XYZ file of C-alpha atoms in Angstrom:
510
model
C 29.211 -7.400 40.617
C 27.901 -9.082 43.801
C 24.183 -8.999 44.514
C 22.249 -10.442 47.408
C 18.277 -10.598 47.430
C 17.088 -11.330 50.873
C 13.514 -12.870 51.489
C 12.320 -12.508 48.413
C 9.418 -14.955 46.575
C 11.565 -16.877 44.478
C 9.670 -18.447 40.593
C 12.683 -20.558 39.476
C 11.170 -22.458 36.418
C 13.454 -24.924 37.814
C 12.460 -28.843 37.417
C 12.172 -29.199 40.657
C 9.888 -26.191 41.641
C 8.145 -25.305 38.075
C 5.471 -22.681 38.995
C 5.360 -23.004 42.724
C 7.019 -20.251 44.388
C 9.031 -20.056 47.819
C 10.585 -17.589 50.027
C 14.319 -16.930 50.195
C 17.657 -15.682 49.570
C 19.623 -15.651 45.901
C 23.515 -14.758 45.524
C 24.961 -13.541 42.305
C 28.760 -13.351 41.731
C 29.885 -12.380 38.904
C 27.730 -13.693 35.975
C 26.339 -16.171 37.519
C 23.174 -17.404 40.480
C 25.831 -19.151 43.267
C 23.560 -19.771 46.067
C 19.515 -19.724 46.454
C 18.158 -20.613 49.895
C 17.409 -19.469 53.505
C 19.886 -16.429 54.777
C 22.441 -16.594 52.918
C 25.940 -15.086 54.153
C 26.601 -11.891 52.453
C 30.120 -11.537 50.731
C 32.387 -8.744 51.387
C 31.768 -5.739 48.904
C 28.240 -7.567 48.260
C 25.021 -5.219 47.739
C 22.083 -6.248 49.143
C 18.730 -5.792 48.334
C 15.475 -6.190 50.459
C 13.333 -8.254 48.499
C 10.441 -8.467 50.904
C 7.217 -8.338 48.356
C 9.141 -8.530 45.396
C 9.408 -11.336 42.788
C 12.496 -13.186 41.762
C 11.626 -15.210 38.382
C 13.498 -15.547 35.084
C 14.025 -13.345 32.592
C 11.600 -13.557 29.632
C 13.109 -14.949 26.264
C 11.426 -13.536 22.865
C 11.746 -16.637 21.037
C 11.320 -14.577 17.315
C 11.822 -10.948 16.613
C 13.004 -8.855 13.458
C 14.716 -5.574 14.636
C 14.620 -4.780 10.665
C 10.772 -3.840 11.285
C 11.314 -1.349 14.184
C 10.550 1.429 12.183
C 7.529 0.810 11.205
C 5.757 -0.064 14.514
C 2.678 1.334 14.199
C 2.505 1.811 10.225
C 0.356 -0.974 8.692
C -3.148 -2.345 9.165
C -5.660 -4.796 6.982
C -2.748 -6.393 5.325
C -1.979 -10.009 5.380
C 1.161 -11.478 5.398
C 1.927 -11.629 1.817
C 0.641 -8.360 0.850
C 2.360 -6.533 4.205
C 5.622 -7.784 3.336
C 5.556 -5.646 0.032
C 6.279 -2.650 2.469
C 8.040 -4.081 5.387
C 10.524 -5.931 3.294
C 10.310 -4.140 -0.173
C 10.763 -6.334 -3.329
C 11.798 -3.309 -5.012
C 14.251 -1.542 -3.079
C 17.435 1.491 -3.464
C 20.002 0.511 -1.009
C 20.034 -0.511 2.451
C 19.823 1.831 5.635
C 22.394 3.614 6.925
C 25.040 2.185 9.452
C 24.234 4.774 12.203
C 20.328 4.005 11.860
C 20.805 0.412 11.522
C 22.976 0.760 15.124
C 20.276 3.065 16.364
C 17.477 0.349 15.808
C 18.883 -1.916 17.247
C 19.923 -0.484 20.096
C 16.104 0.851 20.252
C 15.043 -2.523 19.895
C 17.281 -3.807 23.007
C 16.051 -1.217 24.868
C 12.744 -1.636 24.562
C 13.092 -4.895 25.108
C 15.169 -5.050 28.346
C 12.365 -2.423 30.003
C 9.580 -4.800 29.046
C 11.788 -7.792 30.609
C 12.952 -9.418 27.695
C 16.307 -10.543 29.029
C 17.174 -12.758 25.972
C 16.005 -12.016 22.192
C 16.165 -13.750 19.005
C 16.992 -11.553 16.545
C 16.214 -13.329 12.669
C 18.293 -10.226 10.951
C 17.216 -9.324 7.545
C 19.401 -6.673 6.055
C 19.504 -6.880 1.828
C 20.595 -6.708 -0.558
C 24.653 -7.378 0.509
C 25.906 -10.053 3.110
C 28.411 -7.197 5.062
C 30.134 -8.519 7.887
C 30.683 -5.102 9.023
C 26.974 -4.430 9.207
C 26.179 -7.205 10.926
C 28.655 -6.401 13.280
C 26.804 -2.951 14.162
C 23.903 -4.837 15.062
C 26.393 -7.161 17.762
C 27.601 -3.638 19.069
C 24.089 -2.456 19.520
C 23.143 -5.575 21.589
C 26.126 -5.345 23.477
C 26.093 -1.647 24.513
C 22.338 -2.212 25.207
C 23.880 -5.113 27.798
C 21.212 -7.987 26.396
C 21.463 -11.454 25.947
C 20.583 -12.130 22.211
C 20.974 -14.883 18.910
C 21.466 -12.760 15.948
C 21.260 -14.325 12.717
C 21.467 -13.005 8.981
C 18.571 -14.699 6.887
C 19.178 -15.844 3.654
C 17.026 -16.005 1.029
C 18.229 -17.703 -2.406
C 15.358 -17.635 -4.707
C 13.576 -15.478 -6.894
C 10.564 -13.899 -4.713
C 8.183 -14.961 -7.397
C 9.371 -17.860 -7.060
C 8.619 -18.873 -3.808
C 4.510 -18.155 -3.728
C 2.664 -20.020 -6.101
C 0.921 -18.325 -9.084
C 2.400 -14.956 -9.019
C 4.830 -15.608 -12.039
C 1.451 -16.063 -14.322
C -0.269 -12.885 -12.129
C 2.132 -10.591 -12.599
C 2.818 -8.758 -15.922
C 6.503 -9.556 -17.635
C 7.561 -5.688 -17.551
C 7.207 -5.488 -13.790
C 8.695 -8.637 -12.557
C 12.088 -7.510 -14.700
C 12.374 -4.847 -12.497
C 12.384 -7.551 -9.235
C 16.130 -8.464 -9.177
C 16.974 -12.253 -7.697
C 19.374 -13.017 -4.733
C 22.925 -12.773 -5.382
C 24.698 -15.054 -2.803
C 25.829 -18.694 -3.440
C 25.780 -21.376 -0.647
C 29.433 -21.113 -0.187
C 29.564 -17.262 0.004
C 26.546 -17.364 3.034
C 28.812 -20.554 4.805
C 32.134 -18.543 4.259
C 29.868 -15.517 5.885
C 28.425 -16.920 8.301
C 31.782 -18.575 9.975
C 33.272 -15.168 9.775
C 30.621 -13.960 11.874
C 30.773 -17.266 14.139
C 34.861 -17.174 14.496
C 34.546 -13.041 15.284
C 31.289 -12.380 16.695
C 30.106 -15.901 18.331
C 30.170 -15.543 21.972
C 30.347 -12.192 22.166
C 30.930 -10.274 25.918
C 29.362 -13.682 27.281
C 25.633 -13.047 25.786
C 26.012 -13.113 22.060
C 25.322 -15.773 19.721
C 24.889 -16.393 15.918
C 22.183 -18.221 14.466
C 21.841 -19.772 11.051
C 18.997 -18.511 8.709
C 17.735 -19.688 5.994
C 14.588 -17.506 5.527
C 12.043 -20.754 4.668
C 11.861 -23.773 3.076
C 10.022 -22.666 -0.593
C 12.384 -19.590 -0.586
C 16.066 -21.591 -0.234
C 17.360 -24.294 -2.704
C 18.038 -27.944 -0.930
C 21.367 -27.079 -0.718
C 21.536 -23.906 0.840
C 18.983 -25.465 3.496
C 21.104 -28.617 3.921
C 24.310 -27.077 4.354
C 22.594 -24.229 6.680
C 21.421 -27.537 9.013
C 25.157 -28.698 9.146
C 26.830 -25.997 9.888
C 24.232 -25.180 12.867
C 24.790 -29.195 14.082
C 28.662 -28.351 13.874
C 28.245 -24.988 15.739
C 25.813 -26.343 18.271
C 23.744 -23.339 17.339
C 20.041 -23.069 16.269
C 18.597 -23.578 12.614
C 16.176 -20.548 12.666
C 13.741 -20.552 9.711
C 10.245 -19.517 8.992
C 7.740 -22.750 8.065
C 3.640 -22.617 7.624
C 2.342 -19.311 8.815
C -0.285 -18.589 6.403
C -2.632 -20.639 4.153
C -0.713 -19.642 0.953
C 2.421 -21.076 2.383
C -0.179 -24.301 3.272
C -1.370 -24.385 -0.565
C 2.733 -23.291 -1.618
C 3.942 -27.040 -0.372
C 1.766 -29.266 -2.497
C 1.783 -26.797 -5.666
C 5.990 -27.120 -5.571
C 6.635 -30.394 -3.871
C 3.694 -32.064 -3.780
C 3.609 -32.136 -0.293
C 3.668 -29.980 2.853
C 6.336 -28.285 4.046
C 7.245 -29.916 6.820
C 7.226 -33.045 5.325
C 9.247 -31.568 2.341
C 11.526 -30.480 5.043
C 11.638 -33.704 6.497
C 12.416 -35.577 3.433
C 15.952 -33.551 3.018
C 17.076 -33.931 6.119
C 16.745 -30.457 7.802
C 14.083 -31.496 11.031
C 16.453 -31.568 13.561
C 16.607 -30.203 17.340
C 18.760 -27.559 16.411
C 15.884 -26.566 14.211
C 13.261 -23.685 15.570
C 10.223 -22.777 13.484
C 8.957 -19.548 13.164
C 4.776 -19.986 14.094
C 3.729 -23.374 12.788
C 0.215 -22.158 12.144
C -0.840 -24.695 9.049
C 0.576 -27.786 10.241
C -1.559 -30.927 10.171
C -1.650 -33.840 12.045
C 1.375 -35.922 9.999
C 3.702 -32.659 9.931
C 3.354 -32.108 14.114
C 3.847 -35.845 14.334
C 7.679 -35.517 12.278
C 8.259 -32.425 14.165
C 7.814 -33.943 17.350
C 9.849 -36.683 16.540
C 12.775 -34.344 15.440
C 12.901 -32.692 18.562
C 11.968 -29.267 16.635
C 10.954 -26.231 18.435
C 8.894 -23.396 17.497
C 7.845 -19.938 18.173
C 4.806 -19.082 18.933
C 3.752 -15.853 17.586
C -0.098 -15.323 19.254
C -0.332 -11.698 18.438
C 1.528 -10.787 14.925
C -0.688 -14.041 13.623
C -3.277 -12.300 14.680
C -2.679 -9.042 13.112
C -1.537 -10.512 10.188
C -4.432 -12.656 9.757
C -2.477 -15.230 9.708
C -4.729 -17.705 11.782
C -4.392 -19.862 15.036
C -1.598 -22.007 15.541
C -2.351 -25.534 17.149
C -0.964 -25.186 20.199
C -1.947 -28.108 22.445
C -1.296 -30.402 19.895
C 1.995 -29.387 18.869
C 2.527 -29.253 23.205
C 1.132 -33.065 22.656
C 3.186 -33.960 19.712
C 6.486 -33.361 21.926
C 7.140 -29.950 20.245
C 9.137 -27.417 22.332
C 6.901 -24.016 22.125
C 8.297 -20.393 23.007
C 6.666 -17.111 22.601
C 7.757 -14.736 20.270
C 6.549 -11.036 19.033
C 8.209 -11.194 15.522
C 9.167 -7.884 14.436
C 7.482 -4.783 16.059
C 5.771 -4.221 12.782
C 3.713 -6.748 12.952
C 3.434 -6.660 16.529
C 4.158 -3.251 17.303
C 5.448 -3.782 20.966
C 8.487 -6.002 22.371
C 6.403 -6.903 25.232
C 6.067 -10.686 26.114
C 3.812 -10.305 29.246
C 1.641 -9.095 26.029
C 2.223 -11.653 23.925
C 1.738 -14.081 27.681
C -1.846 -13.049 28.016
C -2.710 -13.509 24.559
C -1.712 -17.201 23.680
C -2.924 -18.414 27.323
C -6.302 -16.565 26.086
C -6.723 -17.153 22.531
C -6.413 -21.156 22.670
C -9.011 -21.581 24.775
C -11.184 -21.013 22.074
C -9.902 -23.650 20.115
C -11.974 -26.660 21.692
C -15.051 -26.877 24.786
C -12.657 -29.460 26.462
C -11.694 -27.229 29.618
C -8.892 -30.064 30.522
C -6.574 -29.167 27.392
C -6.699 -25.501 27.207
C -3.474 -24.142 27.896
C -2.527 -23.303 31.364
C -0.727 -20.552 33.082
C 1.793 -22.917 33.786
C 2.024 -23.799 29.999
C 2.609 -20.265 29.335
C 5.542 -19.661 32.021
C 7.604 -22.591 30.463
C 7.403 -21.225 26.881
C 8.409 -17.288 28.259
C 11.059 -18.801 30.261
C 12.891 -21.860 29.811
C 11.379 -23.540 26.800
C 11.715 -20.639 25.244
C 15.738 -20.910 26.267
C 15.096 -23.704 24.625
C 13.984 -22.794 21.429
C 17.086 -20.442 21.213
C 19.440 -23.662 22.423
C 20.198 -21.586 25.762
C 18.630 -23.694 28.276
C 21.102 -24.805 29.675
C 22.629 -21.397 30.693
C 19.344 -19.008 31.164
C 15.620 -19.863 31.236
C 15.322 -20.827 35.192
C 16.883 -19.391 38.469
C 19.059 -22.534 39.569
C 22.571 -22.203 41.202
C 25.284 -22.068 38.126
C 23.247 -20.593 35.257
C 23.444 -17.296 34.043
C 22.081 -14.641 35.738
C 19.392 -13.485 34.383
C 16.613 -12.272 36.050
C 13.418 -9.982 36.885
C 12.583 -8.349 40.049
C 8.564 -7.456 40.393
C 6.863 -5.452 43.061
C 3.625 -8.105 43.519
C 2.466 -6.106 46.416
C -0.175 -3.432 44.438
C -2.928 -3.361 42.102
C -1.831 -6.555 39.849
C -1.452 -8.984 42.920
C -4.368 -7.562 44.854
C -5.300 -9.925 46.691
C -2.952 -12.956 45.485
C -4.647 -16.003 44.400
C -2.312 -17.553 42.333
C 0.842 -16.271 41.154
C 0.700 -17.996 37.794
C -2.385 -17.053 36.989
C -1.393 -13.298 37.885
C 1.848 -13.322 35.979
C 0.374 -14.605 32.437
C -3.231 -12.829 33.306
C -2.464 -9.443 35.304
C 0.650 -8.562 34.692
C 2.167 -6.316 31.877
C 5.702 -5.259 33.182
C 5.041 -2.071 34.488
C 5.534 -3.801 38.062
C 9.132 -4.670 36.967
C 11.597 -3.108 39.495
C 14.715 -4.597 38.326
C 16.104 -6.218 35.411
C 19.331 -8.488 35.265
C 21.431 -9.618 32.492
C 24.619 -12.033 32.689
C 24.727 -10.308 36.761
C 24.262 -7.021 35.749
C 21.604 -4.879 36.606
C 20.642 -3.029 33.477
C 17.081 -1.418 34.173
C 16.289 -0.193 37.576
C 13.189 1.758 39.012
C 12.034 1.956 34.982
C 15.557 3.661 34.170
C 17.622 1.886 31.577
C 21.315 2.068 32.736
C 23.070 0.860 30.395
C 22.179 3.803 27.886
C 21.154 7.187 27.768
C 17.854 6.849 26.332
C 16.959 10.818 26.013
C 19.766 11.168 24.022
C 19.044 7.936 21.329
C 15.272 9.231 21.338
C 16.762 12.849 20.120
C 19.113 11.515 17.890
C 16.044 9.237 16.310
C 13.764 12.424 16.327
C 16.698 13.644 14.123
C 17.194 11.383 11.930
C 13.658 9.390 11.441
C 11.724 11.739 9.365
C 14.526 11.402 6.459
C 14.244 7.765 6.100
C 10.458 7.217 6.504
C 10.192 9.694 3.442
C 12.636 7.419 1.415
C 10.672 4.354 2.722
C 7.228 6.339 1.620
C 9.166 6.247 -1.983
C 9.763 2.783 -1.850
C 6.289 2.152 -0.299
C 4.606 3.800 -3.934
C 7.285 1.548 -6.082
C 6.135 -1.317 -4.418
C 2.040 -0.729 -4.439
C 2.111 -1.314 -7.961
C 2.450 -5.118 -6.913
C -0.088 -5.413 -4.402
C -3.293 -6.091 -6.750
C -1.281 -9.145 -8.099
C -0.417 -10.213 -4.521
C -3.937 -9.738 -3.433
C -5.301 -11.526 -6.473
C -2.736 -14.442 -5.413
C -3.460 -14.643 -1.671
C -7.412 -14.927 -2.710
C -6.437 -17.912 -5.254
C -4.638 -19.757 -2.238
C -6.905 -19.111 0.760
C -9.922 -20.526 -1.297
C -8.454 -23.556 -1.877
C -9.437 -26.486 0.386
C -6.966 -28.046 1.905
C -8.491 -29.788 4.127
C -7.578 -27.937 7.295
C -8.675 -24.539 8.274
C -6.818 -22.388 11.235
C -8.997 -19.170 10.429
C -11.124 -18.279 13.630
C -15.352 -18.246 13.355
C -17.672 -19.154 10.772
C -17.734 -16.459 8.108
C -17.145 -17.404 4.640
C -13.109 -16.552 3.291
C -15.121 -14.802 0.913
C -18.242 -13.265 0.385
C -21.140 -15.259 -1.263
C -18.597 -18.302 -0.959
C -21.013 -19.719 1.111
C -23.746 -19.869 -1.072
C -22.320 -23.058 -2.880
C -23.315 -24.673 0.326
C -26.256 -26.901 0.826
């Protein structure tokens, strides 16, 4: 396909332009942006669009998603972390969903996704109990059918689930932890795996990648982390894991290793650029200083953290430590939307809380970079999507900025990251194809998924009710562990305001 926008207002992201926007012309061939600048010659068989009061910019990247939660968008409230994954990601469970649903979310996911402007996702796949290649592949056929750009990965998780929180294998009685069964895959069978996915699925129709997952550092031996790390360095590919989200994880370093995390992480080896953290909330001073000097990236997760209760993630000083941020939703369970203009708004919003110093709040600027090419970044795609510059990919969005939103126009930044919530999108673009147009999806009948999904829903969330009851028989223990760990000091505290953790806590004080 040949496209040609004429005079539009062109956000490249680019190093020489950044934020500041300029009027002209940009020519796709094929997969690719082959000429940006004033009026442009148009190709024979070309289309050409009139841009005038429309917005060229990047596509948005969601640096950290689980499609395994799509589901349950909407389903859970008041839980933290610890307690909510009892549900999401049951520790007791009956067998995995079916291959036509698992396609079907997916595909919803995508979808979703690619209407909100989400041009390139991270998907961390979570699919137990098995390792089936076949699966996995349903999820690259969903993705590519859908026509996004997306890293898929398969997390891995090779320890016992009690044993990667501290205190839970004294909380929880003896009778129900034998009915919790351990992971069953070896560090040979996940590297065997995963280059079966890498030789067959890698590269996929020109937008497809696989990741390397190991789920976090105090649920994966040494091993399976270190040889996770190598075979990402050999594949070029990112090292996608989860690190410091909530307190308990904080308190879950020292009580195992005697130290945090990161700096557990550091000591064998696996802090490397190809390595991109999942939210980075509970990191102190020392651990953003080694992350920084890996060349680690993370993803920023503003609005699951705060659903989750997670707390606030340091932004400007992991920005200041040389860490490359990008903006995730995580799974839309925890989220409950793919949108990233959402998840935009929030982090420029919620950091400025964080300190009275006006000069180091984050910026609209800030926020840009980390939906667009830092977050390529993060995913180890920068150098093919991220900014509109002659030779990348081309993937792109095309706003109307002439109503309500950009009303009068100040500052385009600021309206992107502050007005903006992609229902001015006009035209979405993925490896030169245009895949949503005028809010219509073209790449997929959505009427028809939505019917088959009104079909086949209402028989699954009943089996995951079942599952739900089977696994509320853990969450006092859980609870009574999460309470242990936050009310430890640590000397740190990411929790917003000045209530007490607990009530009458505070009357120790003074």
């Amino acid at each position: 396909m040949t496209l040609l926008f004429r005079n539009a207002t062109i956000l490249a992201m680019d190093t020489a332009n950044g934020v500041a926007p300029f009027t002209g012309d940009l020519l796709i061939e094929g997969d690719s942006i082959t000429a940006i600048g004033k009026n442009l010659a148009a190709p024979g068989g070309a289309r050409t669009i009139d841009a005038r009061g429309k917005l060229l910019m990047p596509g948005l990247v969601n640096a950290h998603l689980h499609s395994s939660e799509t589901f349950f968008k909407g389903r859970y409230q008041g839980m933290p972390l610890e307690v909510w994954m009892l549900y999401s990601y049951p520790i007791v469970m009956k067998g995995p969903i079916s291959e036509r649903l698992l396609y079907l979310r997916s595909l919803l996911t995508a979808m979703e996704s690619l209407k909100a402007g989400v041009t390139t996702l991270v998907d961390d796949f979570f699919d137990p109990p098995a390792f089936d290649i076949n699966r996995l592949k349903r999820v690259f056929d969903a993705y590519d059918d859908a026509g996004i750009r997306a890293n898929v990965s398969h997390c891995v998780i090779d320890k016992h689930v009690f044993d990667t929180m501290p205190y839970l294998r004294d909380l929880i009685p003896a009778d129900l932890q034998g009915e919790v069964q351990g992971p069953s895959i070896s560090v040979d069978d996940y590297m065997s795996y995963s280059r079966e996915v890498l030789a067959s699925q890698h590269g996929r129709a020109g937008r497809l990648g696989y990741m390397v997952s190991a789920s976090a550092p105090q649920r994966c031996s040494v091993e399976m982390m270190q040889a996770c790390v190598s075979l990402a360095r050999e594949y070029g590919v990112p090292y996608h894991t989860h690190v410091l989200e909530t307190k308990t994880q904080a308190v879950t370093g020292p009580e195992f290793y005697g130290k945090s995390l990161i700096g557990y992480m550091d000591d064998i080896g696996i802090l490397t650029p190809n390595t991109t953290i999942a939210h980075s909330i509970w990191v102190s001073d020392a651990d953003m200083a080694l992350m920084g000097a890996a060349g680690c990236s993370i993803a920023h997760n503003a609005i699951s953290n705060l659903k989750l209760g997670s707390g606030i993630a340091p932004i400007r000083r992991l920005l200041d430590a040389g860490v490359h941020v990008g903006l995730g939703t995580d799974g839309l369970s925890s989220n409950d939307t793919a949108r990233i203009f959402e998840v935009m708004r929030f982090a420029a919003l919620l950091h400025d809380i964080a300190a009275p110093d006006t000069e180091r709040w984050i910026s609209a600027a800030d926020i840009l970079h980390s939906a667009t090419i830092t977050g390529a970044r993060t995913a180890m795609l920068d150098k093919t999507v991220g900014s509109l510059e002659v030779g990348k990919k081309a993937d792109l969005l095309m706003l109307d900025i002439s109503g309500y939103d950009y009303m009068p126009m100040n500052r385009l930044d600021h309206h992107l990251v502050y007005c903006e919530n992609g229902s001015n999108i006009r035209m979405v673009v993925v490896n030169g194809e245009v895949v949503v147009e005028d809010n219509r999806l073209l790449t997929v009948n959505e009427a028809d998924v939505f019917a088959e999904l009104q079909e086949l829903l209402p028989g699954y969330l009943a089996e995951h009710a079942e599952l739900e009851a089977l696994n509320a028989r853990f969450e006092p223990y859980m609870r009574a562990m999460y309470r242990r760990a936050t009310e430890q000091d640590i000397g740190m505290n990411r929790y917003q305001g000045d209530m007490p953790l607990w009530p009458g806590l505070n009357s120790r004080a003074g």
